[in-house]
PDB file of C-alpha atoms in Angstrom:
ATOM      1  CA  MET A   1      20.025  -2.073  11.419  1.00  0.00           C
ATOM      2  CA  THR A   2      21.811   0.813   9.728  1.00  0.00           C
ATOM      3  CA  LEU A   3      19.874   3.199   7.528  1.00  0.00           C
ATOM      4  CA  SER A   4      21.399   3.625   4.096  1.00  0.00           C
ATOM      5  CA  ASN A   5      21.785   6.508   1.701  1.00  0.00           C
ATOM      6  CA  GLU A   6      19.617   4.479  -0.672  1.00  0.00           C
ATOM      7  CA  ARG A   7      16.791   4.666   1.869  1.00  0.00           C
ATOM      8  CA  GLU A   8      17.130   8.444   1.940  1.00  0.00           C
ATOM      9  CA  LYS A   9      16.894   8.524  -1.859  1.00  0.00           C
ATOM     10  CA  MET A  10      13.791   6.316  -1.682  1.00  0.00           C
ATOM     11  CA  LEU A  11      12.148   8.670   0.803  1.00  0.00           C
ATOM     12  CA  ARG A  12      12.905  11.665  -1.440  1.00  0.00           C
ATOM     13  CA  GLY A  13      11.310  10.000  -4.500  1.00  0.00           C
ATOM     14  CA  GLU A  14      14.658   9.674  -6.324  1.00  0.00           C
ATOM     15  CA  TRP A  15      16.108   6.682  -8.178  1.00  0.00           C
ATOM     16  CA  TYR A  16      17.628   4.301  -5.628  1.00  0.00           C
ATOM     17  CA  ASP A  17      19.129   0.827  -5.430  1.00  0.00           C
ATOM     18  CA  ALA A  18      16.244  -1.327  -4.242  1.00  0.00           C
ATOM     19  CA  ASN A  19      17.675  -4.744  -5.046  1.00  0.00           C
ATOM     20  CA  PHE A  20      21.249  -4.714  -3.800  1.00  0.00           C
ATOM     21  CA  ASP A  21      21.304  -2.240  -0.908  1.00  0.00           C
ATOM     22  CA  GLU A  22      21.699  -4.374   2.216  1.00  0.00           C
ATOM     23  CA  GLY A  23      19.907  -1.925   4.517  1.00  0.00           C
ATOM     24  CA  LEU A  24      16.754  -1.878   2.383  1.00  0.00           C
ATOM     25  CA  CYS A  25      16.920  -5.640   1.837  1.00  0.00           C
ATOM     26  CA  GLU A  26      17.041  -6.155   5.614  1.00  0.00           C
ATOM     27  CA  GLU A  27      14.067  -3.809   6.160  1.00  0.00           C
ATOM     28  CA  ARG A  28      12.054  -5.863   3.663  1.00  0.00           C
ATOM     29  CA  ARG A  29      13.129  -9.138   5.293  1.00  0.00           C
ATOM     30  CA  VAL A  30      11.899  -7.869   8.690  1.00  0.00           C
ATOM     31  CA  ALA A  31       8.538  -6.898   7.154  1.00  0.00           C
ATOM     32  CA  GLU A  32       8.320 -10.198   5.289  1.00  0.00           C
ATOM     33  CA  ARG A  33       8.835 -12.156   8.503  1.00  0.00           C
ATOM     34  CA  ALA A  34       6.151 -10.105  10.287  1.00  0.00           C
ATOM     35  CA  CYS A  35       3.760 -10.676   7.372  1.00  0.00           C
ATOM     36  CA  TYR A  36       4.540 -14.405   7.504  1.00  0.00           C
ATOM     37  CA  ASP A  37       3.745 -14.467  11.228  1.00  0.00           C
ATOM     38  CA  PHE A  38       0.488 -12.553  10.652  1.00  0.00           C
ATOM     39  CA  ASN A  39      -0.561 -14.798   7.764  1.00  0.00           C
ATOM     40  CA  GLN A  40       0.203 -18.036   9.651  1.00  0.00           C
ATOM     41  CA  THR A  41      -1.642 -17.326  12.897  1.00  0.00           C
ATOM     42  CA  ALA A  42      -5.273 -17.861  13.821  1.00  0.00           C
ATOM     43  CA  PRO A  43      -7.574 -15.071  12.603  1.00  0.00           C
ATOM     44  CA  GLY A  44      -8.235 -12.483  15.309  1.00  0.00           C
ATOM     45  CA  SER A  45      -5.870 -14.127  17.768  1.00  0.00           C
ATOM     46  CA  ARG A  46      -3.618 -12.197  20.127  1.00  0.00           C
ATOM     47  CA  GLU A  47      -0.614 -13.506  18.158  1.00  0.00           C
ATOM     48  CA  GLN A  48      -2.046 -12.227  14.899  1.00  0.00           C
ATOM     49  CA  MET A  49      -2.778  -8.789  16.327  1.00  0.00           C
ATOM     50  CA  GLU A  50       0.770  -8.615  17.730  1.00  0.00           C
ATOM     51  CA  ALA A  51       2.146  -9.494  14.271  1.00  0.00           C
ATOM     52  CA  LEU A  52       0.020  -6.707  12.749  1.00  0.00           C
ATOM     53  CA  ARG A  53       1.414  -4.274  15.329  1.00  0.00           C
ATOM     54  CA  GLN A  54       4.898  -5.388  14.294  1.00  0.00           C
ATOM     55  CA  ILE A  55       4.060  -4.782  10.624  1.00  0.00           C
ATOM     56  CA  LEU A  56       2.552  -1.343  11.206  1.00  0.00           C
ATOM     57  CA  GLY A  57       5.136  -0.366  13.809  1.00  0.00           C
ATOM     58  CA  THR A  58       2.448   1.191  15.995  1.00  0.00           C
ATOM     59  CA  GLU A  59      -0.777   0.462  17.791  1.00  0.00           C
ATOM     60  CA  ILE A  60      -3.546  -0.672  15.478  1.00  0.00           C
ATOM     61  CA  PRO A  61      -5.980   2.203  14.871  1.00  0.00           C
ATOM     62  CA  THR A  62      -9.494   1.734  16.299  1.00  0.00           C
ATOM     63  CA  GLY A  63     -11.735  -0.412  14.138  1.00  0.00           C
ATOM     64  CA  VAL A  64      -9.052  -1.516  11.670  1.00  0.00           C
ATOM     65  CA  THR A  65      -9.550  -5.041  10.309  1.00  0.00           C
ATOM     66  CA  VAL A  66      -6.933  -6.763   8.155  1.00  0.00           C
ATOM     67  CA  LEU A  67      -7.600 -10.254   6.792  1.00  0.00           C
ATOM     68  CA  ALA A  68      -4.830 -12.703   5.916  1.00  0.00           C
ATOM     69  CA  PRO A  69      -2.956 -13.021   3.755  1.00  0.00           C
ATOM     70  CA  VAL A  70      -1.588  -9.491   3.535  1.00  0.00           C
ATOM     71  CA  TYR A  71       1.793  -8.285   2.297  1.00  0.00           C
ATOM     72  CA  PHE A  72       3.810  -5.139   3.008  1.00  0.00           C
ATOM     73  CA  ASP A  73       7.265  -4.403   1.571  1.00  0.00           C
ATOM     74  CA  TYR A  74       8.313  -2.230   4.509  1.00  0.00           C
ATOM     75  CA  GLY A  75       5.363  -1.574   6.816  1.00  0.00           C
ATOM     76  CA  GLY A  76       6.088   0.649   9.763  1.00  0.00           C
ATOM     77  CA  GLU A  77       5.876   4.330   8.955  1.00  0.00           C
ATOM     78  CA  ARG A  78       5.648   3.537   5.242  1.00  0.00           C
ATOM     79  CA  THR A  79       1.953   2.521   5.458  1.00  0.00           C
ATOM     80  CA  GLN A  80      -0.688   4.240   7.552  1.00  0.00           C
ATOM     81  CA  LEU A  81      -4.197   2.824   7.896  1.00  0.00           C
ATOM     82  CA  GLY A  82      -6.952   5.122   9.144  1.00  0.00           C
ATOM     83  CA  GLU A  83      -9.506   4.233  11.800  1.00  0.00           C
ATOM     84  CA  GLY A  84     -12.282   1.907  10.690  1.00  0.00           C
ATOM     85  CA  THR A  85     -10.422   0.702   7.588  1.00  0.00           C
ATOM     86  CA  PHE A  86     -11.138  -2.824   6.345  1.00  0.00           C
ATOM     87  CA  VAL A  87      -8.531  -4.716   4.284  1.00  0.00           C
ATOM     88  CA  ASN A  88      -9.811  -7.904   2.660  1.00  0.00           C
ATOM     89  CA  HIS A  89      -7.797 -11.048   1.787  1.00  0.00           C
ATOM     90  CA  GLY A  90      -4.769 -10.866  -0.482  1.00  0.00           C
ATOM     91  CA  ALA A  91      -3.953  -7.142  -0.300  1.00  0.00           C
ATOM     92  CA  TYR A  92      -0.437  -6.013  -1.212  1.00  0.00           C
ATOM     93  CA  PHE A  93       1.127  -2.739  -0.092  1.00  0.00           C
ATOM     94  CA  MET A  94       4.339  -2.006  -2.070  1.00  0.00           C
ATOM     95  CA  ASP A  95       4.980   0.867   0.288  1.00  0.00           C
ATOM     96  CA  GLY A  96       8.512   2.155  -0.334  1.00  0.00           C
ATOM     97  CA  GLY A  97       7.086   5.523  -1.377  1.00  0.00           C
ATOM     98  CA  GLY A  98       4.600   5.604   1.479  1.00  0.00           C
ATOM     99  CA  ILE A  99       0.904   4.726   1.447  1.00  0.00           C
ATOM    100  CA  THR A 100      -1.645   6.696   3.427  1.00  0.00           C
ATOM    101  CA  ILE A 101      -5.135   5.219   3.699  1.00  0.00           C
ATOM    102  CA  GLY A 102      -7.835   7.423   5.234  1.00  0.00           C
ATOM    103  CA  ARG A 103     -10.591   6.537   7.689  1.00  0.00           C
ATOM    104  CA  ASN A 104     -13.387   4.042   6.937  1.00  0.00           C
ATOM    105  CA  VAL A 105     -11.846   2.785   3.694  1.00  0.00           C
ATOM    106  CA  PHE A 106     -13.043  -0.586   2.368  1.00  0.00           C
ATOM    107  CA  ILE A 107     -10.343  -2.432   0.422  1.00  0.00           C
ATOM    108  CA  GLY A 108     -11.667  -5.438  -1.492  1.00  0.00           C
ATOM    109  CA  PRO A 109      -9.855  -8.735  -1.958  1.00  0.00           C
ATOM    110  CA  PHE A 110      -6.607  -8.869  -3.944  1.00  0.00           C
ATOM    111  CA  CYS A 111      -6.119  -5.116  -4.232  1.00  0.00           C
ATOM    112  CA  GLY A 112      -2.602  -3.801  -4.772  1.00  0.00           C
ATOM    113  CA  PHE A 113      -1.084  -0.416  -3.943  1.00  0.00           C
ATOM    114  CA  TYR A 114       2.219  -0.070  -5.813  1.00  0.00           C
ATOM    115  CA  THR A 115       4.460   2.931  -5.100  1.00  0.00           C
ATOM    116  CA  ALA A 116       7.510   1.663  -7.025  1.00  0.00           C
ATOM    117  CA  SER A 117       8.385   1.922 -10.698  1.00  0.00           C
ATOM    118  CA  HIS A 118      11.479   0.856 -12.612  1.00  0.00           C
ATOM    119  CA  PRO A 119      13.522   2.319 -15.477  1.00  0.00           C
ATOM    120  CA  LEU A 120      12.305   1.446 -18.966  1.00  0.00           C
ATOM    121  CA  ALA A 121      15.872   0.764 -20.151  1.00  0.00           C
ATOM    122  CA  PHE A 122      16.792  -2.751 -19.041  1.00  0.00           C
ATOM    123  CA  ALA A 123      20.444  -1.922 -18.241  1.00  0.00           C
ATOM    124  CA  LYS A 124      19.383   0.490 -15.486  1.00  0.00           C
ATOM    125  CA  ARG A 125      16.588  -1.840 -14.371  1.00  0.00           C
ATOM    126  CA  ASN A 126      19.126  -4.672 -14.061  1.00  0.00           C
ATOM    127  CA  GLU A 127      21.195  -2.452 -11.746  1.00  0.00           C
ATOM    128  CA  GLY A 128      18.306  -2.699  -9.271  1.00  0.00           C
ATOM    129  CA  LEU A 129      17.115   0.878  -9.657  1.00  0.00           C
ATOM    130  CA  GLU A 130      13.598   1.951  -8.831  1.00  0.00           C
ATOM    131  CA  LYS A 131      11.720   5.095  -7.845  1.00  0.00           C
ATOM    132  CA  ALA A 132       8.925   5.160  -5.260  1.00  0.00           C
ATOM    133  CA  LEU A 133       6.189   7.794  -5.227  1.00  0.00           C
ATOM    134  CA  PRO A 134       3.533   8.072  -2.493  1.00  0.00           C
ATOM    135  CA  ILE A 135      -0.072   6.916  -2.766  1.00  0.00           C
ATOM    136  CA  GLN A 136      -2.735   8.791  -0.811  1.00  0.00           C
ATOM    137  CA  VAL A 137      -6.330   7.673  -0.304  1.00  0.00           C
ATOM    138  CA  GLY A 138      -8.906   9.915   1.377  1.00  0.00           C
ATOM    139  CA  ASP A 139     -11.608   8.910   3.848  1.00  0.00           C
ATOM    140  CA  ASN A 140     -14.679   6.774   3.106  1.00  0.00           C
ATOM    141  CA  CYS A 141     -13.456   5.173  -0.123  1.00  0.00           C
ATOM    142  CA  TRP A 142     -14.387   1.732  -1.441  1.00  0.00           C
ATOM    143  CA  PHE A 143     -12.118  -0.371  -3.634  1.00  0.00           C
ATOM    144  CA  GLY A 144     -13.730  -3.340  -5.390  1.00  0.00           C
ATOM    145  CA  ALA A 145     -11.830  -6.607  -5.828  1.00  0.00           C
ATOM    146  CA  ASN A 146      -8.572  -6.654  -7.780  1.00  0.00           C
ATOM    147  CA  VAL A 147      -8.035  -2.902  -7.977  1.00  0.00           C
ATOM    148  CA  THR A 148      -4.496  -1.769  -8.800  1.00  0.00           C
ATOM    149  CA  VAL A 149      -3.277   1.681  -7.698  1.00  0.00           C
ATOM    150  CA  LEU A 150      -0.028   2.894  -9.289  1.00  0.00           C
ATOM    151  CA  PRO A 151       2.763   5.185  -8.006  1.00  0.00           C
ATOM    152  CA  GLY A 152       2.070   8.806  -7.145  1.00  0.00           C
ATOM    153  CA  VAL A 153      -1.737   8.553  -7.265  1.00  0.00           C
ATOM    154  CA  THR A 154      -4.046  10.498  -4.954  1.00  0.00           C
ATOM    155  CA  ILE A 155      -7.652   9.337  -4.576  1.00  0.00           C
ATOM    156  CA  GLY A 156     -10.009  11.843  -2.989  1.00  0.00           C
ATOM    157  CA  SER A 157     -12.416  11.104  -0.154  1.00  0.00           C
ATOM    158  CA  GLY A 158     -15.741   9.432  -0.893  1.00  0.00           C
ATOM    159  CA  CYS A 159     -14.599   7.604  -4.043  1.00  0.00           C
ATOM    160  CA  VAL A 160     -15.683   4.203  -5.317  1.00  0.00           C
ATOM    161  CA  ILE A 161     -13.172   2.383  -7.512  1.00  0.00           C
ATOM    162  CA  ALA A 162     -14.779  -0.436  -9.507  1.00  0.00           C
ATOM    163  CA  ALA A 163     -13.453  -3.989  -9.354  1.00  0.00           C
ATOM    164  CA  GLY A 164     -10.592  -4.726 -11.716  1.00  0.00           C
ATOM    165  CA  SER A 165      -9.693  -1.081 -12.288  1.00  0.00           C
ATOM    166  CA  VAL A 166      -6.130   0.162 -12.729  1.00  0.00           C
ATOM    167  CA  VAL A 167      -5.749   3.648 -11.257  1.00  0.00           C
ATOM    168  CA  THR A 168      -2.933   5.476 -13.044  1.00  0.00           C
ATOM    169  CA  LYS A 169      -3.918   9.108 -12.352  1.00  0.00           C
ATOM    170  CA  ASP A 170      -5.470  11.103  -9.512  1.00  0.00           C
ATOM    171  CA  ILE A 171      -9.212  10.642  -8.908  1.00  0.00           C
ATOM    172  CA  PRO A 172     -11.149  13.641  -7.519  1.00  0.00           C
ATOM    173  CA  GLU A 173     -13.275  13.199  -4.403  1.00  0.00           C
ATOM    174  CA  ASN A 174     -16.772  11.689  -4.612  1.00  0.00           C
ATOM    175  CA  SER A 175     -16.085   9.969  -7.940  1.00  0.00           C
ATOM    176  CA  VAL A 176     -16.973   6.553  -9.303  1.00  0.00           C
ATOM    177  CA  ALA A 177     -13.986   5.415 -11.372  1.00  0.00           C
ATOM    178  CA  ALA A 178     -13.670   2.281 -13.472  1.00  0.00           C
ATOM    179  CA  GLY A 179     -11.602   0.755 -16.226  1.00  0.00           C
ATOM    180  CA  VAL A 180      -8.082   0.125 -17.402  1.00  0.00           C
ATOM    181  CA  PRO A 181      -6.907   2.787 -17.016  1.00  0.00           C
ATOM    182  CA  ALA A 182      -9.528   3.981 -14.549  1.00  0.00           C
ATOM    183  CA  VAL A 183     -11.528   7.044 -15.575  1.00  0.00           C
ATOM    184  CA  VAL A 184     -14.244   8.924 -13.732  1.00  0.00           C
ATOM    185  CA  LYS A 185     -17.630   7.544 -14.789  1.00  0.00           C
ATOM    186  CA  SER A 186     -19.852   9.617 -12.506  1.00  0.00           C
ATOM    187  CA  LYS A 187     -19.944  11.818  -9.421  1.00  0.00           C
ATOM    188  CA  ILE A 188     -21.498  10.736  -6.111  1.00  0.00           C
ATOM    189  CA  LYS A 189     -23.921  13.088  -4.350  1.00  0.00           C
ATOM    190  CA  GLN A 190     -23.184  12.022  -0.786  1.00  0.00           C
ATOM    191  CA  GLU A 191     -26.232  13.763   0.695  1.00  0.00           C
ATOM    192  CA  GLY A 192     -29.474  12.095  -0.333  1.00  0.00           C
ATOM    193  CA  GLU A 193     -27.746   9.407  -2.415  1.00  0.00           C
ATOM    194  CA  THR A 194     -29.879   6.282  -2.740  1.00  0.00           C
ATOM    195  CA  ILE A 195     -28.543   2.818  -2.133  1.00  0.00           C
TER     196      ILE A 195
END
């Protein structure tokens, strides 16, 4: 598989041809096939773990659990899952811009991490252009069900993002954030916090 100039633009966070560049299309097809294999095999089986290794392009970090179905646009070096991370059913990682998930992160069902955006003007959008910006999540975060995280967002360690929230801006560490768009509702005192 040849790497394209469009891939280089994607990695630099510039506008690139996501829809018609054959190199990027092939990378997504490879990831889609690996996701299909993962999603179609018995939970926890050797075949499923091998498919997850294919998706991530590396050994699975210690304590990582991913439940099917799961979807990655590229996988490989584009998404990194930290040790002890749990990914519930139906997660989607639109990872062209890169997604870094810290250690011991709980990702609820049907969460989506979306690094790509498109031009507002339809003529440019119809040319297949998009821009991908990285998403970074610190350690020990919890995402409730159906959380959406948009391009370029950084979420600090120790955060709780309430179910159904849409995270459009950075969230500082040890915050409870909720809403559409998500805003910080309170701070978490990690030491001495009650259940």
